Coordinates of C-alpha atoms in Angstrom, one line a residue:
M26 CA 10.4 3.5 26.9
A27 CA 13.4 1.8 28.5
A28 CA 11.5 1.7 31.8
A29 CA 8.5 0.1 30.2
L30 CA 10.7 -2.6 28.6
R31 CA 12.5 -3.3 31.9
A32 CA 9.1 -3.6 33.6
H33 CA 8.5 -6.6 31.3
G34 CA 11.7 -8.2 32.6
L35 CA 13.8 -7.3 29.5
E36 CA 17.4 -6.1 29.4
V37 CA 17.8 -2.9 27.4
E38 CA 20.9 -1.6 25.6
M39 CA 20.5 2.1 24.9
M40 CA 21.9 4.0 21.8
D41 CA 21.5 7.7 21.2
V42 CA 21.1 8.4 17.5
S43 CA 20.2 12.1 17.9
L44 CA 22.3 14.6 15.9
G45 CA 23.3 16.7 19.0
S46 CA 23.2 20.0 17.1
G47 CA 23.4 22.1 20.3
G48 CA 20.9 24.5 18.9
A49 CA 22.8 25.1 15.7
V50 CA 20.8 25.6 12.5
W51 CA 22.4 23.7 9.7
S52 CA 21.8 24.0 6.0
G53 CA 19.7 21.3 4.4
A54 CA 22.7 19.7 2.8
E55 CA 24.7 19.7 6.0
K56 CA 21.9 18.3 8.0
L57 CA 21.3 15.5 5.5
A58 CA 25.0 14.6 5.5
R59 CA 25.0 14.5 9.3
M60 CA 21.9 12.3 9.3
A61 CA 23.5 9.9 6.8
A62 CA 26.7 9.7 8.8
R63 CA 24.8 9.1 12.1
A64 CA 22.7 6.4 10.5
E65 CA 25.7 4.7 9.1
A66 CA 27.5 4.7 12.4
A67 CA 24.4 3.4 14.2
A68 CA 23.8 0.7 11.6
A69 CA 27.3 -0.7 12.2
D70 CA 26.9 -0.6 15.9
I71 CA 23.4 -2.3 15.7
A72 CA 24.6 -4.9 13.3
A73 CA 27.4 -5.8 15.7
R74 CA 24.9 -6.3 18.6
C75 CA 22.0 -7.9 16.8
G76 CA 23.3 -11.4 17.3
D77 CA 23.0 -11.0 21.1
C78 CA 19.8 -9.0 21.0
K79 CA 16.3 -10.2 20.3
V80 CA 14.6 -7.0 19.0
A81 CA 15.6 -3.5 17.7
I82 CA 13.3 -0.7 18.7
G83 CA 13.7 3.0 18.0
I84 CA 12.0 6.2 18.9
G85 CA 12.0 9.3 16.7
G86 CA 10.1 12.1 15.1
G87 CA 10.7 13.3 11.5
T88 CA 14.5 13.5 11.6
G89 CA 15.1 10.9 14.3
G90 CA 12.6 8.5 12.7
E91 CA 14.4 8.7 9.4
I92 CA 17.8 8.0 11.1
V93 CA 16.4 5.0 12.9
L94 CA 14.9 3.5 9.8
A95 CA 18.1 3.9 7.9
A96 CA 20.1 2.4 10.8
I97 CA 17.9 -0.7 11.2
K98 CA 17.0 -1.3 7.5
G99 CA 20.1 -3.3 6.7
L100 CA 19.4 -6.0 9.4
P101 CA 18.2 -9.4 8.1
A102 CA 14.8 -9.0 6.3
T103 CA 12.7 -10.7 9.1
Y104 CA 14.7 -9.5 12.1
P105 CA 12.2 -8.0 14.6
R106 CA 12.3 -4.2 14.3
I107 CA 10.0 -1.5 15.7
L108 CA 9.9 2.2 15.2
V109 CA 7.8 4.3 17.5
T110 CA 7.4 7.6 15.7
T111 CA 5.3 10.7 15.2
L112 CA 5.1 9.5 11.5
A113 CA 6.1 12.8 10.1
F114 CA 7.1 11.2 6.8
D115 CA 6.0 8.5 4.4
P116 CA 7.8 5.4 5.7
R117 CA 6.7 3.0 2.9
P118 CA 9.9 3.2 0.8
A119 CA 12.0 2.3 3.8
L120 CA 9.7 -0.6 4.7
A121 CA 9.5 -2.1 1.2
D122 CA 12.0 -4.9 1.7
S123 CA 12.1 -5.1 5.4
S124 CA 9.7 -6.3 8.1
I125 CA 9.7 -3.2 10.2
T126 CA 6.7 -2.4 12.4
I127 CA 5.6 1.2 12.7
I128 CA 3.8 2.3 15.9
P129 CA 2.5 5.9 15.6
T130 CA 2.6 8.0 18.8
L131 CA -0.3 10.1 17.6
C132 CA 1.0 13.1 19.6
D133 CA 4.4 14.6 19.3
I134 CA 7.3 13.5 21.5
E135 CA 7.7 16.6 23.7
G136 CA 7.8 15.3 27.2
L137 CA 5.9 12.4 28.7
N138 CA 2.1 12.4 29.0
T139 CA -0.6 9.8 29.4
Q140 CA -0.9 9.2 25.6
L141 CA 2.8 8.5 25.2
R142 CA 3.1 6.4 28.3
Q143 CA 0.4 4.1 26.9
V144 CA 2.0 4.0 23.5
F145 CA 5.4 3.0 25.1
E146 CA 3.6 0.4 27.2
N147 CA 2.0 -1.1 24.1
A148 CA 5.3 -1.2 22.3
A149 CA 7.0 -2.8 25.3
A150 CA 4.4 -5.5 25.5
M151 CA 4.9 -6.2 21.7
V152 CA 8.7 -6.4 22.2
A153 CA 8.2 -8.8 25.1
G154 CA 6.2 -11.0 22.9
L155 CA 8.7 -10.8 20.1
T156 CA 11.5 -11.9 22.4
R157 CA 9.7 -15.3 22.6
A158 CA 9.6 -15.7 18.9
Q159 CA 11.5 -18.8 17.7
P160 CA 13.4 -19.0 14.4
V161 CA 11.5 -20.8 11.7
A162 CA 13.5 -23.6 10.0
P163 CA 13.6 -23.4 6.2
G164 CA 11.2 -25.8 4.5
D165 CA 12.4 -29.0 2.9
R166 CA 10.9 -28.1 -0.5
P167 CA 12.5 -26.0 -3.2
N168 CA 11.4 -22.4 -2.8
I169 CA 10.0 -20.6 -5.8
A170 CA 9.6 -16.8 -5.8
V171 CA 6.4 -15.7 -7.7
T172 CA 5.2 -12.2 -8.5
T173 CA 1.5 -11.3 -8.9
L174 CA -1.0 -8.5 -8.6
G175 CA -4.7 -8.1 -8.3
A176 CA -5.1 -7.9 -12.1
T177 CA -3.5 -11.3 -12.3
G178 CA -4.6 -12.6 -8.9
R179 CA -6.2 -15.8 -10.3
A180 CA -2.9 -16.6 -12.1
G181 CA -0.9 -16.2 -8.9
A182 CA -3.3 -18.5 -7.1
E183 CA -3.2 -21.1 -9.8
I184 CA 0.6 -21.0 -10.1
S185 CA 0.9 -21.4 -6.3
R186 CA -1.4 -24.3 -6.3
E187 CA 0.4 -26.0 -9.2
L188 CA 3.8 -25.5 -7.5
S189 CA 2.5 -27.0 -4.3
D190 CA 1.1 -30.0 -6.2
Q191 CA 4.5 -30.5 -7.8
G192 CA 6.4 -30.4 -4.5
F193 CA 7.5 -26.8 -4.4
E194 CA 7.0 -24.0 -1.8
A195 CA 5.8 -20.7 -3.3
T196 CA 6.7 -17.3 -1.9
V197 CA 4.5 -14.8 -3.6
F198 CA 5.2 -11.1 -3.9
H199 CA 2.8 -8.3 -4.8
A200 CA 4.3 -6.6 -7.8
N201 CA 3.4 -3.0 -7.0
G202 CA 6.8 -1.6 -6.2
Y203 CA 7.0 -2.4 -2.5
G204 CA 6.5 -6.1 -3.1
G205 CA 9.0 -5.9 -5.9
A206 CA 11.7 -4.5 -3.7
A207 CA 11.1 -7.4 -1.3
F208 CA 11.2 -9.8 -4.2
S209 CA 14.5 -8.4 -5.3
R210 CA 16.0 -8.8 -1.9
F211 CA 14.6 -12.3 -1.5
V212 CA 16.2 -13.6 -4.7
T213 CA 19.5 -11.7 -4.4
E214 CA 20.0 -13.0 -0.8
G215 CA 19.7 -16.5 -2.1
H216 CA 16.4 -17.6 -0.6
A217 CA 14.9 -18.8 -3.9
D218 CA 15.6 -21.9 -5.9
G219 CA 13.7 -20.6 -8.9
V220 CA 11.5 -17.8 -10.1
I221 CA 8.2 -17.4 -11.9
D222 CA 8.1 -13.6 -12.6
M223 CA 4.5 -13.7 -13.7
N224 CA 3.6 -10.0 -13.2
V225 CA 6.1 -7.4 -14.6
H226 CA 3.8 -4.4 -14.1
E227 CA 6.5 -2.7 -12.1
L228 CA 8.4 -2.0 -15.3
G229 CA 5.7 0.6 -16.1
R230 CA 5.7 1.9 -12.5
I231 CA 9.4 2.5 -12.9
R232 CA 9.6 3.8 -16.5
L233 CA 6.2 5.4 -17.1
A234 CA 4.4 6.3 -13.9
G235 CA 7.5 7.1 -11.8
A236 CA 5.8 5.7 -8.8
H237 CA 8.1 3.2 -7.2
V238 CA 10.7 2.6 -4.6
P239 CA 14.4 1.9 -5.4
M240 CA 14.7 -1.5 -6.9
P241 CA 17.5 -1.4 -9.5
D242 CA 17.8 -5.1 -9.8
R243 CA 14.1 -5.9 -10.0
F244 CA 14.4 -7.5 -13.4
T245 CA 18.1 -8.6 -13.3
G246 CA 18.5 -9.8 -9.7
A247 CA 17.3 -13.3 -10.6
A248 CA 19.6 -13.6 -13.6
T249 CA 21.5 -16.6 -12.1
L250 CA 18.3 -18.5 -11.2
P251 CA 16.1 -20.8 -13.4
R252 CA 13.3 -18.5 -14.3
V253 CA 10.0 -18.2 -16.2
V254 CA 8.7 -14.8 -17.1
L255 CA 5.2 -13.7 -18.3
P256 CA 4.1 -10.3 -19.4
G257 CA 1.5 -10.1 -16.6
A258 CA -0.1 -6.6 -16.4
L259 CA 2.5 -5.2 -18.9
N260 CA -0.4 -3.7 -20.8
F261 CA -1.4 -0.9 -18.5
I262 CA 0.1 1.9 -16.4
G263 CA -0.8 1.9 -12.7
L264 CA -1.7 5.5 -11.7
G265 CA -3.4 6.9 -8.6
A266 CA -6.9 7.8 -7.6
I267 CA -8.9 8.9 -10.7
E268 CA -9.2 12.5 -9.4
T269 CA -5.4 12.8 -9.6
V270 CA -5.0 11.4 -13.2
G271 CA -4.5 13.9 -16.0
D272 CA -6.9 14.3 -18.9
A273 CA -4.3 12.9 -21.4
Y274 CA -4.5 9.6 -19.6
L275 CA -8.2 9.7 -19.1
D276 CA -8.7 10.1 -22.8
R277 CA -7.3 6.6 -23.2
P278 CA -9.2 3.4 -22.3
H279 CA -8.9 3.0 -18.5
Y280 CA -10.8 1.8 -15.4
R281 CA -10.8 2.3 -11.7
H282 CA -9.1 -0.7 -10.1
T283 CA -9.8 0.6 -6.6
A284 CA -10.5 4.0 -5.1
Q285 CA -6.8 4.6 -5.0
F286 CA -5.6 3.1 -8.3
T287 CA -6.5 3.8 -11.9
H288 CA -5.2 1.5 -14.7
V289 CA -4.6 3.1 -18.1
K290 CA -4.0 1.2 -21.3
L291 CA -0.6 1.5 -22.9
T292 CA -0.1 3.0 -26.4
D293 CA 1.5 0.9 -29.1
A294 CA 4.7 2.8 -28.8
E295 CA 4.8 2.4 -25.0
M296 CA 4.2 -1.3 -25.3
E297 CA 7.1 -1.7 -27.7
D298 CA 9.3 0.4 -25.5
Q299 CA 8.4 -1.6 -22.4
A300 CA 8.9 -4.9 -24.2
I301 CA 12.4 -3.8 -25.4
A302 CA 13.3 -2.8 -21.8
L303 CA 12.2 -6.1 -20.5
A304 CA 14.1 -8.0 -23.1
Q305 CA 17.3 -6.1 -22.4
A306 CA 16.9 -6.9 -18.7
L307 CA 16.3 -10.6 -19.4
N308 CA 19.3 -10.8 -21.7
H309 CA 21.4 -10.6 -18.5
A310 CA 20.3 -14.1 -17.7
T311 CA 23.1 -16.6 -17.1
A312 CA 20.7 -19.4 -16.1
P313 CA 17.9 -20.9 -18.2
C314 CA 15.1 -18.3 -18.7
H315 CA 11.9 -19.0 -20.6
V316 CA 9.3 -16.3 -21.5
L317 CA 5.7 -17.4 -22.0
I318 CA 3.3 -15.0 -23.7
P319 CA -0.4 -15.7 -23.0
M320 CA -2.0 -14.3 -26.2
G321 CA -5.5 -14.5 -24.7
G322 CA -4.8 -11.6 -22.5
F323 CA -2.2 -10.1 -20.1
S324 CA -4.5 -9.0 -17.2
H325 CA -8.1 -9.4 -16.0
E326 CA -9.5 -6.5 -18.0
D327 CA -7.5 -7.5 -21.1
R328 CA -10.1 -10.0 -22.3
P329 CA -13.2 -9.9 -24.6
G330 CA -15.4 -7.2 -23.3
G331 CA -12.7 -6.0 -20.9
A332 CA -12.1 -2.3 -20.3
I333 CA -8.6 -2.3 -21.8
E334 CA -8.7 -5.3 -24.1
D335 CA -6.2 -5.0 -27.0
E336 CA -5.1 -7.9 -29.0
A337 CA -2.7 -5.7 -31.1
L338 CA -0.8 -4.8 -27.9
R339 CA -0.2 -8.4 -27.1
Q340 CA 1.1 -9.0 -30.7
I341 CA 3.5 -6.1 -30.3
A342 CA 4.8 -7.5 -27.0
A343 CA 5.2 -11.0 -28.5
E344 CA 7.0 -9.8 -31.6
T345 CA 9.3 -7.5 -29.7
L346 CA 10.3 -10.0 -27.1
E347 CA 10.9 -12.6 -29.8
Q348 CA 13.0 -10.1 -31.8
Y349 CA 15.3 -9.1 -29.0
A350 CA 15.7 -12.6 -27.4
R351 CA 19.4 -13.4 -26.8
A352 CA 19.6 -15.1 -23.4
Y353 CA 16.0 -16.5 -23.1
S354 CA 13.5 -18.5 -25.1
V355 CA 10.0 -17.4 -26.1
A356 CA 6.8 -19.4 -26.4
R357 CA 3.3 -18.1 -27.2
L358 CA 0.3 -19.6 -25.5
P359 CA -3.2 -19.3 -26.8
H360 CA -4.7 -18.9 -23.3
H361 CA -5.5 -15.9 -21.0
I362 CA -3.0 -15.4 -18.3
N363 CA -5.5 -16.2 -15.5
T364 CA -6.3 -19.7 -16.7
P365 CA -5.1 -23.0 -15.2
D366 CA -3.5 -23.8 -18.6
V367 CA -1.0 -21.0 -18.2
A368 CA -0.3 -22.0 -14.6
R369 CA 0.5 -25.5 -15.7
A370 CA 2.7 -24.3 -18.6
A371 CA 4.6 -21.9 -16.3
V372 CA 5.4 -24.5 -13.7
A373 CA 6.3 -27.1 -16.4
A374 CA 8.6 -24.5 -18.0
L375 CA 10.3 -23.8 -14.6
E376 CA 10.8 -27.5 -14.0
A377 CA 12.4 -27.7 -17.4
A378 CA 14.7 -24.7 -16.6
M379 CA 15.7 -26.2 -13.3
T380 CA 16.5 -29.6 -15.0
Q381 CA 18.4 -27.8 -17.8
R382 CA 20.5 -25.9 -15.2
T383 CA 21.3 -29.1 -13.3
E384 CA 22.4 -30.9 -16.5
H385 CA 24.7 -28.1 -17.4
A386 CA 26.1 -27.6 -13.9

């Protein structure tokens, strides 16, 4: 790999992150501890060098790949990073809030062969290109972090368009867990001037489906920012392919969103519980926070004739969010979430929150 990089005229600084067991067989706990320590030491070393280097590239199988990911994950979110790996694990949790490129080797890394040489050459050519990448200057418009999902896709597009018309730049995140982790990092690192958290579906992914990546500050990380929150996609649980969904869920109203995702309607008790949890998170707000509730529907199939339409669930959400409001305001809207009326209301409410914050600064 180093030879392929040098052939492209690049200087290479080598770092060995292998465990060096010397053939010893460690217990699972001891191996994990050694992996964590090796990754921590490597991360400190890499962070110290990243200002002088253009790209971080690592090679590893199962164990080595995990060490490399942990070592480079803490670099700035858009710092160029590549992992060449046998892909012996699911890398998505580690990639959720970082722009790390994975290059599968397809074969194992046990001595060089034609396959690996070509993979290394491909990776070296990518790195050579990345070294020519120039930093992108921040825009001159206030940046607003927006969350959306396929079930509220039209709302996301309408809000982005409205923000642009009003002089803002929208950075939109896909609220399926991985996008939420990136959203959390984006706002906590100070890249956003305001937030429209339009799709809060990840609350159910965290509390009901158990299908998520670590994002403990998903609903509290923006507490210091002017914020507008809508209960987008709060009305269903996002589960996997329909063949993997249990009968207890399939007995409820549901639909296949894609071949990989099945959306199942919440029960009344689940909706109340979800709304309470959301309210408790929003009550951490220290900046103006406005909740808008589109009583015409929370998602594309929550509409007249939709697969999971339920006006009663919307009522439960509205009453609960109103009852528990301490650090935020609540307003009901008569429209469906995917309408231009809701987009205009959301952007207007955000502008009011930003003005309110300025006046009290």
